[in-house]
Coordinates of C-alpha atoms and ligand atoms in Angstrom, one line a residue:
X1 CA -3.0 18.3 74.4
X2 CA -2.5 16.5 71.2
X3 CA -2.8 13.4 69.0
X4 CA -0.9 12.0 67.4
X5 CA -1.5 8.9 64.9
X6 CA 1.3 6.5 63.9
X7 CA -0.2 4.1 61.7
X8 CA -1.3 3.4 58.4
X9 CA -1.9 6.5 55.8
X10 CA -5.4 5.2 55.0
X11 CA -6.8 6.0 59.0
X12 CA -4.6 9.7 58.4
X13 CA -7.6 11.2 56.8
X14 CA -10.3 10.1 58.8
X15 CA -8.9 10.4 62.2
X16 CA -7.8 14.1 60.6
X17 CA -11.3 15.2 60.0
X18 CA -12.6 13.5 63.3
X19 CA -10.5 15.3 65.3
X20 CA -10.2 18.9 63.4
X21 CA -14.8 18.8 63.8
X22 CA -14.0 18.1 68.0
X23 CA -11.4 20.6 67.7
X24 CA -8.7 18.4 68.9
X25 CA -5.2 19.3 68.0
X26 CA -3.7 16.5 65.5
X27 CA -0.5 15.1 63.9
X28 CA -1.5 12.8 61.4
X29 CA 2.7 11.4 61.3
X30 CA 5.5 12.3 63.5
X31 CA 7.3 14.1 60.8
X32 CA 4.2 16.8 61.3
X33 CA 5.3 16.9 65.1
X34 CA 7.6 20.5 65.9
X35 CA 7.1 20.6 69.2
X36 CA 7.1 16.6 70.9
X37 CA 6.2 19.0 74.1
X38 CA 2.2 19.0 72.8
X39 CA 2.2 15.4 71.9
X40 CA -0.1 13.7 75.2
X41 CA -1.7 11.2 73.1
X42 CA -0.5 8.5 70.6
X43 CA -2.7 6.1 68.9
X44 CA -1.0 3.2 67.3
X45 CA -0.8 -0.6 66.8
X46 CA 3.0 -0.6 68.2
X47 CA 4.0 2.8 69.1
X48 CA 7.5 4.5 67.7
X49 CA 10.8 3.6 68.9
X50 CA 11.3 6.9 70.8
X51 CA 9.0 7.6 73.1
X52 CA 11.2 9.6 75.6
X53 CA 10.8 12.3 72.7
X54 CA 7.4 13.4 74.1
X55 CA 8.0 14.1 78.0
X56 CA 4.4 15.2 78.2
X57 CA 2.5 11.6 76.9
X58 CA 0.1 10.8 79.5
X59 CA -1.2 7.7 77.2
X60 CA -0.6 5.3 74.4
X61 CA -3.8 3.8 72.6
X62 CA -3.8 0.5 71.1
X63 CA -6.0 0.7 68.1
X64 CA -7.1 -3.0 68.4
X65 CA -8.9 -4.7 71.0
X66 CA -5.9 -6.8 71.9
X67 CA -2.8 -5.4 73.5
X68 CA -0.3 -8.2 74.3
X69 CA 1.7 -6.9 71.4
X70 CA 2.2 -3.7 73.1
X71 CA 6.1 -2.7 74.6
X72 CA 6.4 -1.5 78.2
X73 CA 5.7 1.8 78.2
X74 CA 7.3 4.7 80.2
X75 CA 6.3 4.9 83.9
X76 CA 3.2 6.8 84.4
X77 CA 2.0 6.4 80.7
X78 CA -1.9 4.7 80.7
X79 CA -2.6 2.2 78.0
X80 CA -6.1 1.8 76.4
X81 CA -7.0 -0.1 74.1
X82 CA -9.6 0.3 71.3
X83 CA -13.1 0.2 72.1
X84 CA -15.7 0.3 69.5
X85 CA -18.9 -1.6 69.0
X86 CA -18.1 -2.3 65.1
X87 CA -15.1 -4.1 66.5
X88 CA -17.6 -6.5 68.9
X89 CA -19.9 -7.0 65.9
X90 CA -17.4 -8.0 63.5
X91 CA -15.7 -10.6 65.6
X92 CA -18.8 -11.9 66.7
X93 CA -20.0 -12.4 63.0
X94 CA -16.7 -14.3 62.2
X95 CA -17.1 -16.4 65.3
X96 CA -20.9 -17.1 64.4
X97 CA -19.8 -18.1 60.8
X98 CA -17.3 -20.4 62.5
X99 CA -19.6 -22.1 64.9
X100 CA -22.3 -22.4 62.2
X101 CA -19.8 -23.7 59.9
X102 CA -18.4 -26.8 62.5
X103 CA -21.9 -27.2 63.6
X104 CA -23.3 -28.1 59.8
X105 CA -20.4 -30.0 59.1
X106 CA -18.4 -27.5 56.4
X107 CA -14.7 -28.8 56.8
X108 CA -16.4 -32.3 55.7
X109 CA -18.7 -30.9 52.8
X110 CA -16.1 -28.8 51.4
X111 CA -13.4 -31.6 51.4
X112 CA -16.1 -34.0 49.8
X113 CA -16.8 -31.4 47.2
X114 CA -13.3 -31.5 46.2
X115 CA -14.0 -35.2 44.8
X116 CA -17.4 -34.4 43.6
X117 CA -19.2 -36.8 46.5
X118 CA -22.9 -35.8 47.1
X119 CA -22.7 -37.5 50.2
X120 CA -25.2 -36.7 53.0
X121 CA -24.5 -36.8 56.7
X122 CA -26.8 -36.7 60.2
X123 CA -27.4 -33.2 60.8
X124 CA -28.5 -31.9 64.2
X125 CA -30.5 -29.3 65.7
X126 CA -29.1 -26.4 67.3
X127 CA -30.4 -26.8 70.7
X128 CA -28.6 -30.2 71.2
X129 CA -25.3 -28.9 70.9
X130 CA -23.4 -27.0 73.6
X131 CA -20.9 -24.2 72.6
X132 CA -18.5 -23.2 75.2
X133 CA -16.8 -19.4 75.1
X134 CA -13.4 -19.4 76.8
X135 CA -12.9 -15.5 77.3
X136 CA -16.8 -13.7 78.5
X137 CA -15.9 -10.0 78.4
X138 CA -17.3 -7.8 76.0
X139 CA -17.0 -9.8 72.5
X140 CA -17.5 -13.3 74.4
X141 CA -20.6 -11.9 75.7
X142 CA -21.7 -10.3 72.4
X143 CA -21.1 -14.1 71.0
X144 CA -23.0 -15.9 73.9
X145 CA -26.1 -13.9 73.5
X146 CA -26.1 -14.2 69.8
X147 CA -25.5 -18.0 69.7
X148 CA -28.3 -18.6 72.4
X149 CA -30.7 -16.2 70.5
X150 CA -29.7 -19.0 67.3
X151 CA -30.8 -22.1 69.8
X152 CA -27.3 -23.0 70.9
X153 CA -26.8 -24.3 74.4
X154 CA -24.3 -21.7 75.5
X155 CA -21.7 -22.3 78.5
X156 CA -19.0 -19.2 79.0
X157 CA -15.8 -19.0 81.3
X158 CA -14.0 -16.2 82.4
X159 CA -11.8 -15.7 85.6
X160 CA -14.9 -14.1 87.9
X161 CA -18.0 -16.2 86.5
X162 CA -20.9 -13.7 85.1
X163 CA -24.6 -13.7 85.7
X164 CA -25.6 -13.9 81.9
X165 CA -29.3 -15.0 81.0
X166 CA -29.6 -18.1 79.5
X167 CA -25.7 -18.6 79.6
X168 CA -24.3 -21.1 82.1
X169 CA -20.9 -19.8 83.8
X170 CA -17.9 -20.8 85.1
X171 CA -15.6 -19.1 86.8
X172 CA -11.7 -19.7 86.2
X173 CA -11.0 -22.8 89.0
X174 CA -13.8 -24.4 87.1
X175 CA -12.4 -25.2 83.8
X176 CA -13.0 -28.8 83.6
X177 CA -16.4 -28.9 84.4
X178 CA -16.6 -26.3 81.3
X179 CA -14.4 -28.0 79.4
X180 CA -16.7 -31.4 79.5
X181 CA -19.8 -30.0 78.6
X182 CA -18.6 -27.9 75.3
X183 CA -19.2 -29.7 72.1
X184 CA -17.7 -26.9 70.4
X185 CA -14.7 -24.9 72.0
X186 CA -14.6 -20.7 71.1
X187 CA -11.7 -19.2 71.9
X188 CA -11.8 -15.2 73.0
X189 CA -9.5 -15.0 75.5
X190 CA -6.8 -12.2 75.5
X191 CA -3.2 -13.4 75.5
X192 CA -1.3 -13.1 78.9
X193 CA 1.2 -14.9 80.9
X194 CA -2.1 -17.1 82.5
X195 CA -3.6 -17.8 78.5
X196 CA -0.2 -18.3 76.6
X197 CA -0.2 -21.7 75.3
X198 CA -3.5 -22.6 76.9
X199 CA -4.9 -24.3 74.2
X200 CA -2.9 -27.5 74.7
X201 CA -3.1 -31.5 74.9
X202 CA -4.5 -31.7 78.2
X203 CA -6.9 -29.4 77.6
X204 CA -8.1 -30.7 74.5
X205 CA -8.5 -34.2 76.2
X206 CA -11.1 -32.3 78.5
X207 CA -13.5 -31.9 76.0
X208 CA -15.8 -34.1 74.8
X209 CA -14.7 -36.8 72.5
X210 CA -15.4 -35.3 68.5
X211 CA -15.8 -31.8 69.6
X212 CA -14.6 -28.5 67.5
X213 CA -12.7 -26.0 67.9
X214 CA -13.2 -22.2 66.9
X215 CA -9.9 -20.2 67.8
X216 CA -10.4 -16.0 67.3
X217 CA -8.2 -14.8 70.7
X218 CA -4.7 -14.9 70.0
X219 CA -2.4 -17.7 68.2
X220 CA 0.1 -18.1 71.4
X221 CA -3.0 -19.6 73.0
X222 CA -2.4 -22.5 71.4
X223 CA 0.1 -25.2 70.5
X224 CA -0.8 -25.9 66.5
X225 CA 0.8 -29.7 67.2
X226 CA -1.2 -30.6 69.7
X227 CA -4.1 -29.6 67.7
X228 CA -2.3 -31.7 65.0
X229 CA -2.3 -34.6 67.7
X230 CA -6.0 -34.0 68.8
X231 CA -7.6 -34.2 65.3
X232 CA -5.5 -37.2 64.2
X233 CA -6.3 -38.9 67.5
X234 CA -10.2 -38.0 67.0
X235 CA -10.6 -36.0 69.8
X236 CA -11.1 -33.2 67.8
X237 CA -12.8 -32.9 64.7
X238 CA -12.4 -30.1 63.2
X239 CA -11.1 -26.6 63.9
X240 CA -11.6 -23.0 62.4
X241 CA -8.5 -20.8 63.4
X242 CA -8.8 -16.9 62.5
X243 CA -5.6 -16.4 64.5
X244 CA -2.4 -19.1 64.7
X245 CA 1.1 -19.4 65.6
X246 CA 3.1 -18.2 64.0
X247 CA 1.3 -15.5 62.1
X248 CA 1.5 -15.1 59.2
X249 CA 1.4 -18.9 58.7
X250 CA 4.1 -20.5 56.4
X251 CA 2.1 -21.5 53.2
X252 CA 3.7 -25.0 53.4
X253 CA 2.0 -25.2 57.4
X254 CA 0.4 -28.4 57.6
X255 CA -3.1 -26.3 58.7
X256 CA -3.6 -25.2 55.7
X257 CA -3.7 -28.4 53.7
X258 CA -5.7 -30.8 56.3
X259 CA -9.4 -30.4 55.2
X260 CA -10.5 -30.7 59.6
X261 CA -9.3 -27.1 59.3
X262 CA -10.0 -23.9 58.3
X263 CA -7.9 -20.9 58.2
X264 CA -8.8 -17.1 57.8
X265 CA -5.9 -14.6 58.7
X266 CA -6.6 -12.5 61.5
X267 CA -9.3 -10.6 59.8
X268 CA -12.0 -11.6 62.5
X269 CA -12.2 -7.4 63.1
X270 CA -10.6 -4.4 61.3
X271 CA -11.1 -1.4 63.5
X272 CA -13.5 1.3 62.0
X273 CA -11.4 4.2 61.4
X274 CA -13.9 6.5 62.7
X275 CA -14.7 4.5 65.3
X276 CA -10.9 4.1 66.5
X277 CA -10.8 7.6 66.3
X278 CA -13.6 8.3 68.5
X279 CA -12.9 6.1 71.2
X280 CA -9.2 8.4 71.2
X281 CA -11.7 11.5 71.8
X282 CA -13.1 10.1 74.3
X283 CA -9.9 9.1 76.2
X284 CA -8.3 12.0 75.4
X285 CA -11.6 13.7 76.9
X286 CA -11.6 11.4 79.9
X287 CA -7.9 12.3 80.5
X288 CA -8.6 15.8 80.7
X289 CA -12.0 15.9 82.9
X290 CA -10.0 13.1 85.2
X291 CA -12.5 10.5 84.8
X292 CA -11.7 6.9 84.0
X293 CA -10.2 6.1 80.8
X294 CA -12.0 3.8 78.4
X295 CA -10.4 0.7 77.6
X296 CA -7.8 1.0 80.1
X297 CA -5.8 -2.2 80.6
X298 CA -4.7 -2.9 83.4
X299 CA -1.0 -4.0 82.6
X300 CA -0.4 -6.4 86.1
X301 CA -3.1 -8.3 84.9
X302 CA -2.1 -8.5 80.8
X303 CA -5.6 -7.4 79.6
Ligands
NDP1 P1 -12.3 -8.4 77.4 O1 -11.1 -7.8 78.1 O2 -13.5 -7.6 77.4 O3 -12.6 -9.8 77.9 C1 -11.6 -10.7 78.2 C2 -12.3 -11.9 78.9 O4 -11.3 -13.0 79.1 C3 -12.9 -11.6 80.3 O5 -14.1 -12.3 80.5 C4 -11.8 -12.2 81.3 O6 -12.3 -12.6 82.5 C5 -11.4 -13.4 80.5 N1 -10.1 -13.8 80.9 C6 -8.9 -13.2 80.9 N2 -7.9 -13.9 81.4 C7 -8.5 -15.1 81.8 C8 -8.0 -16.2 82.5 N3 -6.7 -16.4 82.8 N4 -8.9 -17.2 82.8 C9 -10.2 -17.1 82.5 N5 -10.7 -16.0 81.9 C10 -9.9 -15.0 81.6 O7 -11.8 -8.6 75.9 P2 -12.6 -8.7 74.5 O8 -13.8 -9.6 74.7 O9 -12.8 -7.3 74.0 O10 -11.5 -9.4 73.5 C11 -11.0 -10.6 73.9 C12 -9.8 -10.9 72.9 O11 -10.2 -11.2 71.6 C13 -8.8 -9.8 72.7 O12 -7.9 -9.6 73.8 C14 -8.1 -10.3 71.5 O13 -7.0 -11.2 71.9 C15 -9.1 -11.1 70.7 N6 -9.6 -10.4 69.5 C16 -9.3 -11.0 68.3 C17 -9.7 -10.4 67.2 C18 -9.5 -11.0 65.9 O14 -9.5 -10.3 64.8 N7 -9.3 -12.3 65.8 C19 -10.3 -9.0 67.2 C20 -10.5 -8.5 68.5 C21 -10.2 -9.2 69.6 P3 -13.0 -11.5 83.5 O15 -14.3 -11.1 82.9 O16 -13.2 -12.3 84.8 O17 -12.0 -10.4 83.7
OXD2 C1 -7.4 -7.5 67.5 C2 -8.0 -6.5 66.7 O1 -7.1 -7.2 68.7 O2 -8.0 -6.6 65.5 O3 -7.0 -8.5 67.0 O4 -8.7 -5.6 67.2

């Protein structure tokens, strides 16, 4: 059995001393391959072109926590994906910053600060406004129990609703009655044939009128011009996107320049490199004692 990594050279030395202390064979590129006969694992954000070269892989791991990027694989081959709790925190922290930030009103003090206005606004307490999280698996959870720790009035949905203290669920044939009651809108939701394009004019026109939007699941999600639509309409108010489509966005993209929105690019989470490389240990171990694989996605459903 043996790893190996196709991705960046700055994860090569980490993931090379991770797995040379477990005693875990490793290529750190394919060039270092000789024999594509050892090669059972490969860790990667897209894998390589060829993968018919290694007749023995038994699975490919996505070193993110999305995998709608990924190609099919080859029959039989498992895909995980990356789980790591520095992955969870990190996303949650941008998503906190998000909500905080449309909750006090940023977009509007840092477009008035670009005039010099020292102009006050009615601020409101936490507890009076509602934050709905499309998408309650493990970093929508992380978010829900961190926003109702903060005073937030938290609502989730996910397909199968969730028994979460103090969070009110929903399950997925309830997503208007969701939709109404979230003053602000977080998006965590993976991308999938069900999710593409979900974030959409009929949907925004669900939500309470003036309510914000914080988008950190995947830019197909969402159509940018009915977003467009939505804030010049009023519906919307303001919007912080970590993830849009396309990505990158054009620098002449009309996001960018409109003051109801801010824009970070994708860097809600960067996987630990130690952390990636210990959740492929611990598949890699899984694999071999025949116990279930961590972050295995199941590929019929698209997460
Ligand atoms: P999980 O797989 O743990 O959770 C996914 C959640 O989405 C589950 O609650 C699931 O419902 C729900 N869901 C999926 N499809 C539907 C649907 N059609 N209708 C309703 N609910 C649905 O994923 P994570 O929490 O780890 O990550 C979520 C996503 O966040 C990732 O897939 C990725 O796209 C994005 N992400 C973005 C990052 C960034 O940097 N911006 C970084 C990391 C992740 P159920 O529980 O019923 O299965
Ligand atoms: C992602 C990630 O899935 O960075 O976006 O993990």
């Amino acid at each position: 059995m043996a790893l190996l990594l196709h991705s960046t050279p700055e994860r090569r030395e980490i993931w090379g001393r991770v797995f040379a202390e477990a005693g875990e064979l490793f290529f750190a590129t394919e060039a270092e391959v000789t024999d594509p006969e050892e090669v059972t694992h490969i860790a990667c954000w897209i894998p390589p072109n060829d993968l018919s070269r290694y007749p023995n892989l038994s699975a490919v791991i996505g070193v993110g926590a999305g995998t709608d990027h990924m190609p099919p694989l080859p029959e039989g081959v498992a895909l995980s994906r990356t789980v790591a709790p520095g992955i969870e925190a990190m996303v949650r922290d941008w998503v906190v910053l998000a909500v905080l930030a449309l909750h006090r009103d940023l977009p509007l003090y840092l477009d008035q600060a670009t005039r010099g206005e020292w102009v006050t606004h009615k601020t409101r307490l936490a507890r009076t406004r509602r934050v709905g999280i499309m998408g309650m698996g493990r970093i929508g959870t992380l978010v829900a129990q961190t926003l109702g720790a903060m005073d937030f009035e938290v609502l989730g949905w996910s397909r199968a609703a969730k028994a979460i203290d103090g969070v009110e669920t929903f399950g997925g044939d309830d997503l208007d009655g969701f939709l109404s009651r979230s003053d602000i809108l977080v998006g965590l939701l993976p991308l999938t044939d069900d999710t593409r394009g979900i974030l959409d004019d009929r949907l925004f026109a669900r939500l309470p009128r003036g309510a914000g939007l914080v988008q950190a699941g995947r830019g197909a999600q969402m159509d940018m011009e009915a977003l467009r639509r939505a804030l010049n309409g009023g519906q919307l108010l303001a919007a912080m996107l970590d993830v849009t489509d396309p990505e990158p966005l054009p620098p002449d993209h009309w996001a960018w320049a409109d003051p109801r929105v801010i824009v970070t690019p994708h860097i809600g989470a960067q996987t630990d490199a130690e952390e990636g490389a210990q959740h492929a240990l611990a598949v890699i171990r899984a694999g071999r004692e025949g116990a279930p694989l961590p972050g295995l996605v199941d590929r019929a459903r698209g997460y």
